[in-house]
Short mmCIF file of C-alpha atoms in Angstrom, two decimals:
data_model
loop_
_atom_site.label_atom_id
_atom_site.label_comp_id
_atom_site.label_asym_id
_atom_site.label_seq_id
_atom_site.Cartn_x
_atom_site.Cartn_y
_atom_site.Cartn_z
CA MET A 1 12.79 6.35 19.22
CA ALA A 2 9.40 4.66 19.13
CA THR A 3 7.28 4.43 16.01
CA ARG A 4 4.13 6.53 16.12
CA HIS A 5 0.98 5.53 14.24
CA ARG A 6 -2.18 7.44 13.35
CA THR A 7 -5.03 5.50 11.73
CA PHE A 8 -7.98 6.91 9.80
CA SER A 9 -10.87 5.17 8.08
CA PHE A 10 -12.15 6.26 4.68
CA SER A 11 -14.19 5.11 1.70
CA SER A 12 -13.54 5.47 -2.01
CA ALA A 13 -16.24 8.16 -2.13
CA ASP A 14 -14.47 10.32 0.48
CA ILE A 15 -10.70 10.43 -0.03
CA GLY A 16 -10.18 14.16 0.50
CA GLY A 17 -9.22 13.88 4.17
CA ILE A 18 -6.63 11.18 3.50
CA VAL A 19 -5.17 13.14 0.58
CA ASP A 20 -4.86 16.22 2.82
CA GLU A 21 -3.10 14.16 5.51
CA MET A 22 -0.73 12.75 2.89
CA GLY A 23 0.22 16.25 1.74
CA GLY A 24 1.19 17.33 5.24
CA PHE A 25 2.88 14.00 5.91
CA ALA A 26 5.05 14.27 2.78
CA ALA A 27 6.06 17.88 3.39
CA ASP A 28 8.67 16.93 6.00
CA ALA A 29 9.44 13.39 4.81
CA ASP A 30 12.85 12.32 6.03
CA GLY A 31 12.94 8.65 5.07
CA ARG A 32 11.27 7.52 8.29
CA ARG A 33 7.61 7.91 7.26
CA TRP A 34 5.21 5.61 5.46
CA LEU A 35 1.51 5.06 4.92
CA ASN A 36 -0.19 1.64 4.88
CA ILE A 37 -3.68 1.17 3.45
CA VAL A 38 -5.66 -2.04 4.00
CA PRO A 39 -9.28 -3.10 3.62
CA ASP A 40 -11.23 -2.41 6.80
CA ALA A 41 -12.18 -6.04 7.35
CA ASP A 42 -12.48 -8.12 10.49
CA GLU A 43 -9.33 -10.27 10.49
CA ARG A 44 -11.08 -12.88 12.67
CA GLU A 45 -13.45 -13.62 9.77
CA ILE A 46 -10.67 -14.09 7.21
CA HIS A 47 -8.83 -17.38 6.92
CA THR A 48 -5.18 -16.33 6.68
CA GLY A 49 -3.68 -19.82 6.79
CA SER A 50 -1.50 -21.48 9.37
CA VAL A 51 1.75 -20.07 10.65
CA LEU A 52 3.64 -22.73 8.67
CA TRP A 53 1.78 -21.77 5.48
CA ARG A 54 2.70 -18.11 5.93
CA VAL A 55 6.37 -18.91 6.60
CA PHE A 56 6.88 -21.40 3.78
CA SER A 57 4.42 -20.06 1.23
CA SER A 58 5.70 -18.53 -1.99
CA ARG A 59 2.98 -15.89 -1.80
CA GLY A 60 2.50 -12.69 0.15
CA PRO A 61 -0.07 -11.91 2.86
CA VAL A 62 -3.74 -12.83 2.39
CA ILE A 63 -4.88 -9.36 3.41
CA PRO A 64 -3.57 -7.07 0.66
CA GLN A 65 -1.82 -3.88 1.69
CA LEU A 66 -0.63 -0.80 -0.19
CA THR A 67 2.34 1.10 1.22
CA TRP A 68 3.35 4.59 0.14
CA VAL A 69 6.71 6.02 1.15
CA PRO A 70 7.04 9.74 0.38
CA ALA A 71 10.24 11.02 -1.20
CA ASN A 72 12.99 11.82 1.29
CA ARG A 73 13.42 15.61 1.31
CA ASP A 74 17.05 15.25 2.47
CA ARG A 75 18.12 12.62 -0.09
CA PRO A 76 17.17 13.13 -3.72
CA ASP A 77 18.25 9.56 -4.47
CA GLU A 78 15.28 8.28 -2.39
CA PRO A 79 12.18 8.98 -4.52
CA ALA A 80 8.62 8.25 -3.46
CA GLN A 81 7.49 4.65 -3.88
CA VAL A 82 4.27 2.67 -3.83
CA GLY A 83 4.17 -1.03 -3.02
CA VAL A 84 1.37 -3.58 -2.88
CA SER A 85 1.73 -6.83 -0.96
CA HIS A 86 -0.79 -9.55 -1.83
CA ALA A 87 -1.28 -13.32 -2.03
CA THR A 88 -2.38 -13.66 -5.66
CA GLY A 89 0.96 -14.85 -7.02
CA ARG A 90 3.01 -13.69 -9.98
CA GLY A 91 1.67 -11.47 -12.73
CA ALA A 92 -0.34 -9.22 -10.44
CA VAL A 93 0.24 -6.10 -12.56
CA GLU A 94 -1.30 -7.87 -15.55
CA ARG A 95 -4.29 -9.05 -13.46
CA LEU A 96 -4.78 -5.52 -12.19
CA ALA A 97 -4.74 -4.18 -15.76
CA GLN A 98 -7.38 -6.77 -16.74
CA ALA A 99 -9.49 -5.48 -13.84
CA GLY A 100 -9.08 -1.90 -15.07
CA VAL A 101 -6.56 -0.89 -12.39
CA VAL A 102 -3.59 0.69 -14.13
CA ALA A 103 -0.81 2.69 -12.53
CA PRO A 104 -0.20 6.17 -13.95
CA ALA A 105 2.21 6.20 -16.90
CA SER A 106 4.75 8.21 -14.89
CA TRP A 107 5.14 5.41 -12.32
CA ARG A 108 8.09 3.09 -13.04
CA LEU A 109 7.54 -0.58 -12.18
CA ILE A 110 10.58 -2.05 -10.46
CA GLN A 111 9.09 -5.28 -9.06
CA ASP A 112 6.14 -7.64 -9.60
CA HIS A 113 7.08 -10.58 -7.38
CA GLN A 114 4.81 -13.38 -6.17
CA LYS A 115 5.87 -13.06 -2.52
CA ARG A 116 7.33 -9.56 -2.15
CA GLY A 117 4.60 -7.89 -4.21
CA ILE A 118 4.53 -4.92 -6.56
CA ILE A 119 6.78 -1.86 -6.24
CA TYR A 120 6.68 1.34 -8.27
CA VAL A 121 8.98 4.33 -8.10
CA ILE A 122 6.60 7.25 -8.44
CA GLY A 123 8.87 10.27 -8.11
CA ASP A 124 8.12 13.57 -6.45
CA GLU A 125 5.54 15.11 -8.77
CA VAL A 126 2.65 12.73 -8.17
CA GLU A 127 -0.95 13.60 -7.52
CA LEU A 128 -1.70 12.12 -4.11
CA ASP A 129 -5.30 11.31 -5.02
CA ARG A 130 -3.96 9.01 -7.77
CA ILE A 131 -2.22 6.94 -5.09
CA ILE A 132 -5.47 6.54 -3.16
CA THR A 133 -7.46 5.73 -6.31
CA TYR A 134 -4.87 3.11 -7.26
CA ALA A 135 -4.90 1.72 -3.69
CA VAL A 136 -8.68 1.31 -3.63
CA GLY A 137 -8.72 -0.45 -7.00
CA ALA A 138 -5.68 -2.65 -6.36
CA LEU A 139 -6.80 -3.76 -2.90
CA ARG A 140 -10.24 -4.71 -4.23
CA ALA A 141 -8.83 -6.56 -7.24
CA LEU A 142 -6.14 -8.44 -5.28
CA SER A 143 -8.26 -9.36 -2.27
CA PRO A 144 -9.33 -13.00 -2.04
CA PHE A 145 -12.29 -11.97 0.13
CA GLN A 146 -15.15 -9.52 -0.20
CA PHE A 147 -15.22 -6.36 1.90
CA GLU A 148 -17.28 -3.21 2.15
CA ASP A 149 -16.13 0.11 0.68
CA ALA A 150 -14.09 0.80 3.81
CA PHE A 151 -10.35 1.19 4.18
CA LEU A 152 -7.88 1.95 6.97
CA ALA A 153 -4.98 4.33 6.37
CA THR A 154 -2.20 4.18 8.96
CA PHE A 155 0.41 6.93 8.91
CA SER A 156 3.59 5.77 10.63
CA GLN A 157 6.72 7.66 11.63
CA ARG A 158 9.89 6.51 13.38
#
């Protein structure tokens, strides 16, 4: 079965539409759905390094990305998770805190790795707007380049 993608643009001032989409998306989550959020920036204007640098680097991708995976309705042992891939190296959670971007207290940090990024288990009872607010702040704070208040949210399903 092919993977289907739907992409929407949004700004930090207008997250209601994305939050509504997330609610419907999570309602039937079966372990084969995820949401990626990235800055809406022209990749041709961003130096992402050579192919060799990306393969052998100990850091993640230059363009930061937040991924949300809703809890699997059929498997209670697969809770919702949020991950952030980035190229800023180790200690990203601490840098985010210094920038005023703090995950909700109910989120449980399970990884803060220099190449694989940050991963939180967020459980089922999470306010979806908190995920978007965290995404906007984290992507801004972990981005090595400037970008407008514009983001792309891609809903994917296998």
